[in-house]
mmCIF file of C-alpha atoms in Angstrom:
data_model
loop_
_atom_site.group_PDB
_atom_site.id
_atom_site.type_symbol
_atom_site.label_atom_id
_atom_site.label_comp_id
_atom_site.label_asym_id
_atom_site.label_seq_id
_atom_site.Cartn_x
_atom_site.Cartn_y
_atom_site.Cartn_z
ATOM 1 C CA UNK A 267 -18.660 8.067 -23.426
ATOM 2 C CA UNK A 268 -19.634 6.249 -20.334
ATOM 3 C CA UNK A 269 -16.616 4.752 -18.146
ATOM 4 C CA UNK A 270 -15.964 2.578 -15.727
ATOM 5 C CA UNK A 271 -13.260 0.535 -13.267
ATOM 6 C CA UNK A 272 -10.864 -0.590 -15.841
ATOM 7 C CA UNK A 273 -11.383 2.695 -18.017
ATOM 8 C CA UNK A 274 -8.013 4.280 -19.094
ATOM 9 C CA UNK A 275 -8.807 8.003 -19.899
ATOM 10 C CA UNK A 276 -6.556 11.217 -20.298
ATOM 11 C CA UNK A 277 -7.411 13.990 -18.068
ATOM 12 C CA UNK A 278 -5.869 16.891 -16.630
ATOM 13 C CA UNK A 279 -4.192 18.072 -12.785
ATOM 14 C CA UNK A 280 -6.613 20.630 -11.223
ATOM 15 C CA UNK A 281 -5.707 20.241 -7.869
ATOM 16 C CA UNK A 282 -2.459 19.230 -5.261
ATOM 17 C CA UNK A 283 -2.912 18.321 -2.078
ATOM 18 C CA UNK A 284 -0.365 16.827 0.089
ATOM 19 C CA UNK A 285 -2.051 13.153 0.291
ATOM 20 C CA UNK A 286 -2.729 13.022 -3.606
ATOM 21 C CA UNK A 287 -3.975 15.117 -6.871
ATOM 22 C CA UNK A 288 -7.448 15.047 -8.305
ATOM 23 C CA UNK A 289 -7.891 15.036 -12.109
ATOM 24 C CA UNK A 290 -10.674 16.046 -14.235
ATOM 25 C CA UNK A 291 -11.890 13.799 -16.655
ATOM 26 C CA UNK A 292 -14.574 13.757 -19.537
ATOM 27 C CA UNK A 293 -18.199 14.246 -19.269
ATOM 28 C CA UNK A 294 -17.062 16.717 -16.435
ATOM 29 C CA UNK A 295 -16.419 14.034 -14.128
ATOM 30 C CA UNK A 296 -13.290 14.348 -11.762
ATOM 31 C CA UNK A 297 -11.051 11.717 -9.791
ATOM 32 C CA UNK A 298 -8.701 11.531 -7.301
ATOM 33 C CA UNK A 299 -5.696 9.606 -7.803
ATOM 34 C CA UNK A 300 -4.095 8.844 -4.014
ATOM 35 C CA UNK A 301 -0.114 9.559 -3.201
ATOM 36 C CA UNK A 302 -0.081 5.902 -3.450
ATOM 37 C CA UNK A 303 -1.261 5.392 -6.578
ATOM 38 C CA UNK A 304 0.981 8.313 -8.619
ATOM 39 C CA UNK A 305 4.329 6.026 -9.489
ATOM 40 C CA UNK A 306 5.601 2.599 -8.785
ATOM 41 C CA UNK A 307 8.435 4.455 -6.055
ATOM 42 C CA UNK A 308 8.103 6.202 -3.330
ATOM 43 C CA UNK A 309 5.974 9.295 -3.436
ATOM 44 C CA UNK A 310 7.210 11.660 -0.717
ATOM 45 C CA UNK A 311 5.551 14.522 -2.111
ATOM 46 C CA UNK A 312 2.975 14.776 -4.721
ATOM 47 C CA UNK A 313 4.541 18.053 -6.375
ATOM 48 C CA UNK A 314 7.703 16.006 -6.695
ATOM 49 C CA UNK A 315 5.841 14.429 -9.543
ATOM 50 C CA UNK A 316 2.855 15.976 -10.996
ATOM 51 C CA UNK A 317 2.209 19.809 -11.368
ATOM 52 C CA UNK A 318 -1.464 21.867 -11.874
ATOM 53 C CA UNK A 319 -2.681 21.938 -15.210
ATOM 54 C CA UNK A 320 -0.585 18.448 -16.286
ATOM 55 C CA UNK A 321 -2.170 15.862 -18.741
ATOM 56 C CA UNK A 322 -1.923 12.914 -17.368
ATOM 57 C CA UNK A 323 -2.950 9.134 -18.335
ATOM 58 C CA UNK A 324 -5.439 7.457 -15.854
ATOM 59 C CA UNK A 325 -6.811 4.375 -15.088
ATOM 60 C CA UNK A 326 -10.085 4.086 -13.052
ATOM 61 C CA UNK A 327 -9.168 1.643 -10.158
ATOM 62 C CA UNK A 328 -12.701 2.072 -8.289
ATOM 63 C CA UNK A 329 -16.016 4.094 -8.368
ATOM 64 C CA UNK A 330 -17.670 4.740 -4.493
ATOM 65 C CA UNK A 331 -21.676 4.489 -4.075
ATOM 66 C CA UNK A 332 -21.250 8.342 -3.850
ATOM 67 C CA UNK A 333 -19.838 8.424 -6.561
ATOM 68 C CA UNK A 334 -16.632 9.370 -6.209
ATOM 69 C CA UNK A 335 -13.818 8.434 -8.748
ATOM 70 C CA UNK A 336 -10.268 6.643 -7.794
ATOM 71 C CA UNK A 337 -7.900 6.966 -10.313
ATOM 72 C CA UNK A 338 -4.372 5.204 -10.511
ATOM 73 C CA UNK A 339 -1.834 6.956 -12.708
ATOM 74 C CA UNK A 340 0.994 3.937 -12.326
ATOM 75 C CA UNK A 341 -1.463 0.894 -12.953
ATOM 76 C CA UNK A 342 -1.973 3.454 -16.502
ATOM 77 C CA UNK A 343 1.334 2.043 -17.246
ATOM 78 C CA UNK A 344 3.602 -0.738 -17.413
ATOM 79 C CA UNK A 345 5.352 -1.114 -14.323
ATOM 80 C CA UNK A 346 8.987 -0.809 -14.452
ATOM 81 C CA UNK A 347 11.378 -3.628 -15.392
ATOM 82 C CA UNK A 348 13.417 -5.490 -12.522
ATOM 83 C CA UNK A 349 16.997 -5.606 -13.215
ATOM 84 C CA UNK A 350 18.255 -9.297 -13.734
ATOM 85 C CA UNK A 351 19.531 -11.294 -11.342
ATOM 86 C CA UNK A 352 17.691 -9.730 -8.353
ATOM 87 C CA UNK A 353 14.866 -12.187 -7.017
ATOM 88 C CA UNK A 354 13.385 -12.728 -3.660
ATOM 89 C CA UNK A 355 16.051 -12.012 -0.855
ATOM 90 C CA UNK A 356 17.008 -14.906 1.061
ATOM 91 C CA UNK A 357 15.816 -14.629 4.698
ATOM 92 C CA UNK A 358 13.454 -11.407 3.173
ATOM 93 C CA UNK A 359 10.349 -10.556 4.064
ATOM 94 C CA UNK A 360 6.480 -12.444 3.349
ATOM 95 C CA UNK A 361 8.165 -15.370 2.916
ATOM 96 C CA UNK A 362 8.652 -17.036 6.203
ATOM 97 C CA UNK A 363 9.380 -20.983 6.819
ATOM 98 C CA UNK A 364 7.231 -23.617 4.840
ATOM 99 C CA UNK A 365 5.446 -25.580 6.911
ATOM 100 C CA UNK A 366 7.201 -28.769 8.668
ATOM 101 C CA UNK A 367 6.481 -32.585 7.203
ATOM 102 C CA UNK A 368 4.018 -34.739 9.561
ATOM 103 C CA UNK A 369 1.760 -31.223 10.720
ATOM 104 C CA UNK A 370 -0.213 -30.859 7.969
ATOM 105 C CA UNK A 371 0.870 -27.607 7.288
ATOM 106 C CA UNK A 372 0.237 -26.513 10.139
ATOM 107 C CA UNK A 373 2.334 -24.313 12.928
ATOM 108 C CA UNK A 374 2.841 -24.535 16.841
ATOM 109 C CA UNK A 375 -0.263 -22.821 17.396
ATOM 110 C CA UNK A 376 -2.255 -25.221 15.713
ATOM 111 C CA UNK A 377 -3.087 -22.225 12.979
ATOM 112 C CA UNK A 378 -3.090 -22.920 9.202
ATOM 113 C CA UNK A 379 -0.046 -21.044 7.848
ATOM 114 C CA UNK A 380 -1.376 -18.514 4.994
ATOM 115 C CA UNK A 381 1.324 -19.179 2.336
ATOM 116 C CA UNK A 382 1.424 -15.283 0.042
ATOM 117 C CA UNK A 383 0.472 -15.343 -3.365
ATOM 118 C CA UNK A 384 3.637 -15.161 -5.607
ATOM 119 C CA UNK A 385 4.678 -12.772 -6.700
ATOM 120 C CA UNK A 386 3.855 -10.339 -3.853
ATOM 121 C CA UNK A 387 4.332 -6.599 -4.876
ATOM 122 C CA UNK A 388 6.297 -4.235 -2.762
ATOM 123 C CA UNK A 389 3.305 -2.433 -1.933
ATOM 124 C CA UNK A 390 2.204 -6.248 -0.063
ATOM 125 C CA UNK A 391 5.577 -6.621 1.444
ATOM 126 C CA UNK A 392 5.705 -3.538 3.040
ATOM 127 C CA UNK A 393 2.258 -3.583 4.381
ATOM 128 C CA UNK A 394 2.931 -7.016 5.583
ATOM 129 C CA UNK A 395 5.980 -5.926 7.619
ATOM 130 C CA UNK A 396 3.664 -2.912 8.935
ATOM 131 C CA UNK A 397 0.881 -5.141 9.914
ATOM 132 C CA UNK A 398 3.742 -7.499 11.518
ATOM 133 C CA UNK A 399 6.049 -4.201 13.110
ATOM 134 C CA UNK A 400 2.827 -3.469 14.890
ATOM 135 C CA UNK A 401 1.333 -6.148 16.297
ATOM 136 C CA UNK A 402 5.520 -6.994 17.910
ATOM 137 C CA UNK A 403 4.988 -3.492 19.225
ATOM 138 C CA UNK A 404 1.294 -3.636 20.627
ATOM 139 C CA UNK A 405 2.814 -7.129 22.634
ATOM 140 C CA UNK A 406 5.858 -5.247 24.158
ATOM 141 C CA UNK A 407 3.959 -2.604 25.392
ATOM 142 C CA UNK A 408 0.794 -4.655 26.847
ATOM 143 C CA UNK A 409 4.331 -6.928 28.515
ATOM 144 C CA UNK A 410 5.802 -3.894 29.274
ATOM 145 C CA UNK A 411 2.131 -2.653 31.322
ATOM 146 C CA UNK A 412 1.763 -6.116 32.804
ATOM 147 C CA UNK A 413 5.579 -6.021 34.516
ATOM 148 C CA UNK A 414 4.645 -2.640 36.301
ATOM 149 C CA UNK A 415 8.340 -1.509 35.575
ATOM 150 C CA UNK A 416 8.664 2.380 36.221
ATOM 151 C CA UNK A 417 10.942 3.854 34.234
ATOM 152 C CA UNK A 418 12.695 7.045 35.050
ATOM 153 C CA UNK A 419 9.919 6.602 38.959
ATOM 154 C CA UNK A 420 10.959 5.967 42.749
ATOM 155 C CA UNK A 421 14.350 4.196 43.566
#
């Protein structure tokens, strides 16, 4: 039985570690299926969830040119239902402003606004905000160099 991404295959916990499990499979093959990629909420710790010597369905989400097997236990499933009524938060993240009449859709800058593919998963969102969270951080601190302010220095 040859598989492949796509492939949804039982197989069986051999190992814990604290960024993700790895699974044998058949045709003595093994995978690795990453904290990320063990349930649709947040994984703080792998043992929370899965235990040594637990079947477990698998999807394979990606094969390396080593080799080496990535497994997704939640895309093996369907994800979970939203409760009704609860939609896109107004003022919420990914979202942002559409694009004013007259500029072509474009912003100040004179950039192209990248409108998100809907629907965006949390997963997206989050990275997203961490992509965004960063970059606001990286310009106060280069500000923060230029103003030679010395904190906590000479009076």
């Amino acid at each position: 039985m040859e598989f492949g991404v796509g492939s949804v295959l039982e197989g069986k916990v051999t190992g814990i570690t604290k960024f993700g499990a790895f699974v044998s499979l058949p045709e003595n093959k093994s995978g690795l299926v990453h904290i990320s990629e063990i349930a649709y909420s947040y994984v703080n710790d792998v043992k929370d969830f899965l235990k040594e010597g637990q079947e477990v369905k698998v999807k394979v989400i990606g094969i390396d040119e080593n080799g080496r097997i990535n497994l997704s236990i939640k895309k093996a499933m369907d994800p979970p239902p939203r409760p009704a009524g609860q939609g896109r938060p107004a003022g919420g993240m990914g979202g942002g402003r559409p694009p004013r009449p007259g500029n072509g859709g474009r912003s100040q800058g004179g950039f192209r606004r990248q409108t998100p593919a809907e629907p965006t998963t949390f997963e997206d969102r989050l990275k997203q905000f961490m992509q965004a969270s960063d970059s606001k951080l990286s310009e106060l601190h280069y500000v923060d160099k230029r103003s030679g302010s010395r904190r906590g220095g000479r009076k």
